[in-house]
C-alpha positions as a printed NumPy array, in Angstrom:
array([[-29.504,  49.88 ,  44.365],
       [-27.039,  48.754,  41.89 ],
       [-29.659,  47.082,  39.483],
       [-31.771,  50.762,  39.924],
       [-28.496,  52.705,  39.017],
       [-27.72 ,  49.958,  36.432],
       [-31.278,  50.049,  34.501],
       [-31.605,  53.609,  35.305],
       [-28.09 ,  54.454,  33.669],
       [-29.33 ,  51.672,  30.4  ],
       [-32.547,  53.533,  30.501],
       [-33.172,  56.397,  27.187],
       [-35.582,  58.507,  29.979],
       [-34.23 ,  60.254,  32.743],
       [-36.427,  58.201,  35.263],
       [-36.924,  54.079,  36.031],
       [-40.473,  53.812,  36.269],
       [-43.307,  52.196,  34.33 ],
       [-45.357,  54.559,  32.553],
       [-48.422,  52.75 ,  32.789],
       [-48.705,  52.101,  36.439],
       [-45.916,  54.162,  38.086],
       [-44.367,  50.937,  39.661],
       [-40.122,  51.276,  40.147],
       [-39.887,  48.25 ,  40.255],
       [-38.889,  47.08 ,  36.962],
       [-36.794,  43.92 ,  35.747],
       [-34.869,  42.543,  32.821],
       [-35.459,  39.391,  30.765],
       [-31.736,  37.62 ,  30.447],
       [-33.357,  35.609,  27.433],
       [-34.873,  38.688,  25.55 ],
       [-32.82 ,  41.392,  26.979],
       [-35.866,  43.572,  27.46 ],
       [-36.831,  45.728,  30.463],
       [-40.617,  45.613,  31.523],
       [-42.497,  45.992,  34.363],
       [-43.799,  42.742,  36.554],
       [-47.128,  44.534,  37.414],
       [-48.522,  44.859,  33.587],
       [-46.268,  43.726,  31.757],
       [-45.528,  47.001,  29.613],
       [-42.274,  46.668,  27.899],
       [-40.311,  49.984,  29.035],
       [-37.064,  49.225,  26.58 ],
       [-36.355,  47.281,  24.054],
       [-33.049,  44.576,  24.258],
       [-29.992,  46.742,  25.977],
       [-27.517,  43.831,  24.677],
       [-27.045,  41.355,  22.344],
       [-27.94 ,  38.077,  23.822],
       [-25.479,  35.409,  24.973],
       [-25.12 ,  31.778,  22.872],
       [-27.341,  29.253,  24.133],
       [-26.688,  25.791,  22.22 ],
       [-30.026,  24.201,  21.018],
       [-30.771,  20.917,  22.898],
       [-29.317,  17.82 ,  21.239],
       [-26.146,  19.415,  19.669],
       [-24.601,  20.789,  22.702],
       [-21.827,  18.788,  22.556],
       [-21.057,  20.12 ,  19.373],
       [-21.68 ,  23.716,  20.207],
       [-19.325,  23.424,  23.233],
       [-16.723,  21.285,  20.976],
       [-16.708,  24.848,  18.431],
       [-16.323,  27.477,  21.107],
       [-13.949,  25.564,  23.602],
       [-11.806,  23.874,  20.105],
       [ -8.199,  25.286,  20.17 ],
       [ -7.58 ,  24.291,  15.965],
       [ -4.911,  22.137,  17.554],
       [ -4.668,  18.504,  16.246],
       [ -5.271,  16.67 ,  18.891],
       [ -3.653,  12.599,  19.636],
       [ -5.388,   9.33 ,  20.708],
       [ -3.491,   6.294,  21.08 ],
       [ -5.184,   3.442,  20.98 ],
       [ -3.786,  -0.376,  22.012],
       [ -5.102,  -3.569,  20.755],
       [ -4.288,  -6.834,  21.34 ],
       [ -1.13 ,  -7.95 ,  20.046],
       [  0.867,  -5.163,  20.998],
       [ -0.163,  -3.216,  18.279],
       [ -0.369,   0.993,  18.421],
       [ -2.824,   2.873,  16.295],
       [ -2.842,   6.459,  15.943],
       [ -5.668,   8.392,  14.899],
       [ -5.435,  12.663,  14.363],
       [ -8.34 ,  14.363,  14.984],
       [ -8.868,  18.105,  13.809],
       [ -6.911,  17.641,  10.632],
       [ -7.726,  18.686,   6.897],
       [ -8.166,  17.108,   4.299],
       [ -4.747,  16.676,   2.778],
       [ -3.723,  15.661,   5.964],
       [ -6.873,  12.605,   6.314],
       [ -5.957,  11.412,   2.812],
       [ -1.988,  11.127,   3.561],
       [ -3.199,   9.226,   6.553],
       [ -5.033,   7.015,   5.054],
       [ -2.22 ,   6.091,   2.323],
       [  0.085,   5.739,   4.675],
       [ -2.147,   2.881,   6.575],
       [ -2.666,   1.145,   3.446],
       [  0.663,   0.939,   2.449],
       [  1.415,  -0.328,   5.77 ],
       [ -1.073,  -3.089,   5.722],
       [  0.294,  -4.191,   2.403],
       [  3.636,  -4.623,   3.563],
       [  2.776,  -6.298,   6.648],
       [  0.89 ,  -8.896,   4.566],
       [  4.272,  -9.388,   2.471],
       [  6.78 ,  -8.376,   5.626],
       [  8.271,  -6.595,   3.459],
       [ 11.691,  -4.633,   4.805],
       [ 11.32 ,  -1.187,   6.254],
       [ 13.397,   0.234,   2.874],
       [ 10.784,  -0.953,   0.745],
       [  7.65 ,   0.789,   2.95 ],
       [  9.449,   3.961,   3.153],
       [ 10.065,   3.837,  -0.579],
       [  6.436,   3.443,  -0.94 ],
       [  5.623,   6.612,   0.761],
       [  7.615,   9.296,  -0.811],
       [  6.441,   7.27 ,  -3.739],
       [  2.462,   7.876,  -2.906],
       [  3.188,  11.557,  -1.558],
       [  4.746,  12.505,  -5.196],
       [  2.086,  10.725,  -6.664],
       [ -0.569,  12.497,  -4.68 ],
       [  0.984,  15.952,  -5.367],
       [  0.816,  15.191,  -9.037],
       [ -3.14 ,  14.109,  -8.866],
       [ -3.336,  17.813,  -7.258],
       [ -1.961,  19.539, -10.295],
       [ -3.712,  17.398, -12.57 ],
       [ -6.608,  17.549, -10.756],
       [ -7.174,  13.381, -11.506],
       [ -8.457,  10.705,  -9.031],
       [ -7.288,   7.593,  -7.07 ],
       [ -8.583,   6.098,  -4.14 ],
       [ -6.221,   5.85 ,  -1.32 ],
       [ -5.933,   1.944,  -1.748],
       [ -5.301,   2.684,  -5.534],
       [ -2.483,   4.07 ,  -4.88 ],
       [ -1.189,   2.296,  -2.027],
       [ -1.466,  -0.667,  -4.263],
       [  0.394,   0.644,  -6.833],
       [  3.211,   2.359,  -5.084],
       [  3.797,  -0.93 ,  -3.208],
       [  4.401,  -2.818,  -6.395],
       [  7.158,  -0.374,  -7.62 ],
       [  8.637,  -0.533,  -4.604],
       [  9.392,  -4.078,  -4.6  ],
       [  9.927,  -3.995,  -8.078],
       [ 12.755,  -1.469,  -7.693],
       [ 14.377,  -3.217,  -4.732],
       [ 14.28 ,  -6.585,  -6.268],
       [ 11.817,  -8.496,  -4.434],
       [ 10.954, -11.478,  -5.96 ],
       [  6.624, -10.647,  -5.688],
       [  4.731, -12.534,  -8.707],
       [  1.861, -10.605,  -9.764],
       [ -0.206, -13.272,  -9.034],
       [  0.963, -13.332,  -5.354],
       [  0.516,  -9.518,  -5.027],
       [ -3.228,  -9.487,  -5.999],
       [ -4.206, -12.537,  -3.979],
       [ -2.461, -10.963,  -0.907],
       [ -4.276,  -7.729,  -1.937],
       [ -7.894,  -9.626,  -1.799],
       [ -8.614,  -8.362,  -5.701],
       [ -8.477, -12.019,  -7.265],
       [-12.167, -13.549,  -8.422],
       [ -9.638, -14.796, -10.837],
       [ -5.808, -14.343, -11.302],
       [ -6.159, -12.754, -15.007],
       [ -9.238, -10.1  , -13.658],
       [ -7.325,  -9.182, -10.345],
       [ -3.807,  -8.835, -12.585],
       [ -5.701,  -6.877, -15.262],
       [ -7.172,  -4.101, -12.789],
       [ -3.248,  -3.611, -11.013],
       [ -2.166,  -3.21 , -14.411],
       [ -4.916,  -1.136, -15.576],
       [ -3.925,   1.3  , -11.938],
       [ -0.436,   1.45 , -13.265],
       [ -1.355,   2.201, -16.584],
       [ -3.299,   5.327, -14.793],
       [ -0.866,   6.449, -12.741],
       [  2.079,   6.533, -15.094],
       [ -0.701,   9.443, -17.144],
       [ -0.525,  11.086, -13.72 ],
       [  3.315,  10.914, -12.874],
       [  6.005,   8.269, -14.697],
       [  6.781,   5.61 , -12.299],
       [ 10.545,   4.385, -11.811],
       [ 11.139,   1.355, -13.297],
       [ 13.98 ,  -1.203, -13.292],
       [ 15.317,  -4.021, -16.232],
       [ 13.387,  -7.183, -14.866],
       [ 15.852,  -9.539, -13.806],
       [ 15.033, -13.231, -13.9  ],
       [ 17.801, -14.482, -11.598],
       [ 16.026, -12.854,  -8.572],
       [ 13.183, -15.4  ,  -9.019],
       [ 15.328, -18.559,  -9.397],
       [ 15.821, -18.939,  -5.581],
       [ 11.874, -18.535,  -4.796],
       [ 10.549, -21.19 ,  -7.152],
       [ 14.24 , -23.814,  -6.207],
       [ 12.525, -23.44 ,  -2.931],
       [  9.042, -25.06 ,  -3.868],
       [ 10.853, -28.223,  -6.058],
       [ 11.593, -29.608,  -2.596],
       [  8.392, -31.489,  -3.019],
       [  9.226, -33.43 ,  -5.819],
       [ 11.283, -35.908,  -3.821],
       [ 14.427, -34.857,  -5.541],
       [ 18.007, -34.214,  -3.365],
       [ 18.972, -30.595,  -2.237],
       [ 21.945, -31.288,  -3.739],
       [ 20.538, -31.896,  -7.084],
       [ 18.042, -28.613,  -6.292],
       [ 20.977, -26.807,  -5.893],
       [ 22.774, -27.96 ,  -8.818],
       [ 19.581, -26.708, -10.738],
       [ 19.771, -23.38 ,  -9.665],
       [ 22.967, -22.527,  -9.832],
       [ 22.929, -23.963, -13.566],
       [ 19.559, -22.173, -13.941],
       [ 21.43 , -18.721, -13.506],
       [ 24.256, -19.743, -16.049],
       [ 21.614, -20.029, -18.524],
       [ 19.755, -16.804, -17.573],
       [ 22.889, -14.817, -17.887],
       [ 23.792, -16.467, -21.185],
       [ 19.772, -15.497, -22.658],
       [ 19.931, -12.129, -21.315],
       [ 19.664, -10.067, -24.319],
       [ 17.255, -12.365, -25.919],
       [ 14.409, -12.702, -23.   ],
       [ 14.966,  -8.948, -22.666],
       [ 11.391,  -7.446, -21.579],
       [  9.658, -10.393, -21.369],
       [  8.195, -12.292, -18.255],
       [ 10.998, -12.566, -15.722],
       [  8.908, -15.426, -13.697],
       [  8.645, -17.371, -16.892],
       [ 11.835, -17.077, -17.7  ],
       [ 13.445, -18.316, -14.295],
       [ 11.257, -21.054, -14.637],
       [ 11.806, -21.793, -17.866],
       [ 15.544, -21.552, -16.982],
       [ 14.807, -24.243, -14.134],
       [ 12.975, -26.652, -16.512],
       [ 15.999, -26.515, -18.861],
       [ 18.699, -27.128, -16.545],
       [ 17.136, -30.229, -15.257],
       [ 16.677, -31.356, -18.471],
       [ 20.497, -31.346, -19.315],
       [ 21.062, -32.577, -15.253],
       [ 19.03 , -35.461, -16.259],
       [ 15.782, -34.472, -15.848],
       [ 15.261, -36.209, -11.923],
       [ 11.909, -33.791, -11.704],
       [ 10.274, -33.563, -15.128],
       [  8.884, -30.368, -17.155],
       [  5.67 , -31.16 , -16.128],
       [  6.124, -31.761, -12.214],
       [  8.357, -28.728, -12.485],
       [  5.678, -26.723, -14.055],
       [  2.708, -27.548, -11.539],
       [  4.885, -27.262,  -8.501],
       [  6.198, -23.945,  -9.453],
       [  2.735, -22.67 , -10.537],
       [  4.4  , -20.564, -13.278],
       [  4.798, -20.6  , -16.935],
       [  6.964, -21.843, -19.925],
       [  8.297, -20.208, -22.819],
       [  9.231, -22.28 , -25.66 ],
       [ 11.155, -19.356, -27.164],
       [ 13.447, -19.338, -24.489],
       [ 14.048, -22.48 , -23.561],
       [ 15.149, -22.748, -27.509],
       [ 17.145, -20.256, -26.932],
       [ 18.834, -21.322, -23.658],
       [ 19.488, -24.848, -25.159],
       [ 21.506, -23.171, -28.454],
       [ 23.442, -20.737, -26.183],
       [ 23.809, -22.942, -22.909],
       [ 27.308, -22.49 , -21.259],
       [ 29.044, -25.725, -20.748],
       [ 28.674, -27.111, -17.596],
       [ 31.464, -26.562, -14.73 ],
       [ 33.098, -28.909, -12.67 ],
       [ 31.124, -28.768,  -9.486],
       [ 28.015, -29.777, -11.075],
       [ 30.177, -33.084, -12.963],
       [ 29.795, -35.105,  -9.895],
       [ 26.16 , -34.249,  -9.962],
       [ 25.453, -34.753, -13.753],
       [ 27.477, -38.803, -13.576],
       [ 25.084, -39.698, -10.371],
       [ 22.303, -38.355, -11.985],
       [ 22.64 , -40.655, -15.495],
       [ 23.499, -43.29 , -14.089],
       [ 24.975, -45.984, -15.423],
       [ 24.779, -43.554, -18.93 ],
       [ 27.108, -41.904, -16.927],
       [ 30.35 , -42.068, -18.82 ],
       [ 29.007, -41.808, -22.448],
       [ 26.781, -38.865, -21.155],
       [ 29.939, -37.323, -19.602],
       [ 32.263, -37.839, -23.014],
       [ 29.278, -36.286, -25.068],
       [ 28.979, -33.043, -22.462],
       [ 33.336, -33.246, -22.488],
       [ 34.026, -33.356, -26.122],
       [ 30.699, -30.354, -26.905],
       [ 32.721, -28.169, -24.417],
       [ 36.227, -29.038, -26.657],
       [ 34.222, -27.995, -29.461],
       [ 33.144, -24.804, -28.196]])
């Protein structure tokens, strides 16, 4: 009775009957939403309603995924071995994707270096200001562009002591060291049209420690490796407006090559050069030996064990230079 008063009510004629055969009987197709009679099949009305979503077969999931979706971001953690966490958004745009993505280059880049937490936060407000510029320019870089190049200013402006050379190899961009230091240059070159990059004065002291550290090899004392780079420094400072702009790696070594030349020379220019990896200006080291400060009294006992039995004469030359000066 409630189907009868339902279809009769639905129905445009007053009565519910087929008009072909007379039968009362008459039902209603859920997929078609018409009302015909099961005797001969005459259609009595056409669709009442509009008929509900079915999902085709095969993309269900994704038909269920749009009508049940809340637009909420939604969080899956993820642990690997090693303790490690990774987070992955799902249900985010497309700004948000590409920050993402920056963000997990830069921190795979300064995991590779273990760099300090300073210098990977500095890297990301450097990307997001760079990738706000790109949007008002409307110019392109890959997320690993400009992961890549934040990094490097990063370290750059909190003094780390990164060669170039080190940087690409640890960035997997070196079929050679002058191709893989050419395209980082040629990314900073392209990023400095999109937004200038903060910069710092170079400072060749910061190196001095980091290539000290590698003439360990050569046999000679830590005493005497310490000697070196504490005179190294001296003769930094006394060069600085002259070496102003130029290399700052191959100027510390240059500065190292120097000092153990007036020391005594226990390692050699040569050694010095292929241990270190780096180098050597013959401008500077010019330079260094027409303006180098005389040498102070810690580093005597040093220089007289160094020459020898030379010693004395070596130490009345060095004594009577610094009476001059």
């Amino acid at each position: 009775m409630r189907e009868e008063r339902g279809l009769s009510e639905a129905q445009p004629f007053q009565e519910a009957k087929c008009p072909g055969c007379g039968c009362e009987r008459l039902v209603r197709d859920g997929s078609t939403g018409e009302v015909a009679c099961p005797e001969c099949g005459t259609v009595v009305a056409d669709a009442e309603c509009v008929p509900g979503f079915t999902p085709k077969p095969g993309r269900g999931s994704f038909a269920v995924m749009a009508q049940l979706g809340s637009g909420k971001p939604g969080y899956f953690e993820v642990l690997r071995y090693g303790g490690e966490r990774y987070l992955r958004m799902v249900g985010r745009d497309g700004v948000d994707r590409t920050e993402s993505n920056i963000a997990t280059e830069v921190a795979t880049i300064a995991d590779r270096f273990k760099l300090p937490k300073a210098v990977e936060e500095e890297a990301s407000y450097l990307a997001k200001r760079l990738l706000r510029a790109m949007r008002e320019k409307k110019r392109k870089m890959t997320a690993a562009e400009i992961a890549a190049v934040t990094v490097w200013t990063a370290c750059k402006l909190h003094g780390l002591p990164v060669t170039m050379d080190e940087y690409v190899r640890a960035l997997g961009w070196a079929d050679g060291r002058r191709r893989g230091a050419k395209s980082l240059l040629k990314l900073i070159n392209k990023a400095e049209s999109i937004m200038p990059l903060p910069k710092v004065a170079p400072d060749p002291k910061r190196y001095i420690p980091k290539f000290a550290a590698r003439l360990s090899a050569s046999g000679a004392s830590q005493r005497y490796i310490s000697a070196l780079e504490a005179y190294s420094r001296m003769l930094c400072d006394a060069v600085a407006d002259a070496v102003s702009g130029k290399d700052p790696v191959c100027i510390a070594v240059t500065a190292l090559c120097v000092a153990d030349e007036v020391l005594g020379g226990v390692i050699g220019k040569e050694k010095m050069l292929k241990l270190t990896g780096a180098g050597f200006s013959s401008a500077a080291a010019e330079a260094m030996k027409r303006r180098r400060p005389p040498i102070p009294k810690q580093l005597w006992d040093i220089y007289m064990h160094t020459h020898g039995r030379r010693a004395t004469k070596a130490m009345a030359r060095v004594l009577h230079a610094n009476e001059r000066r």
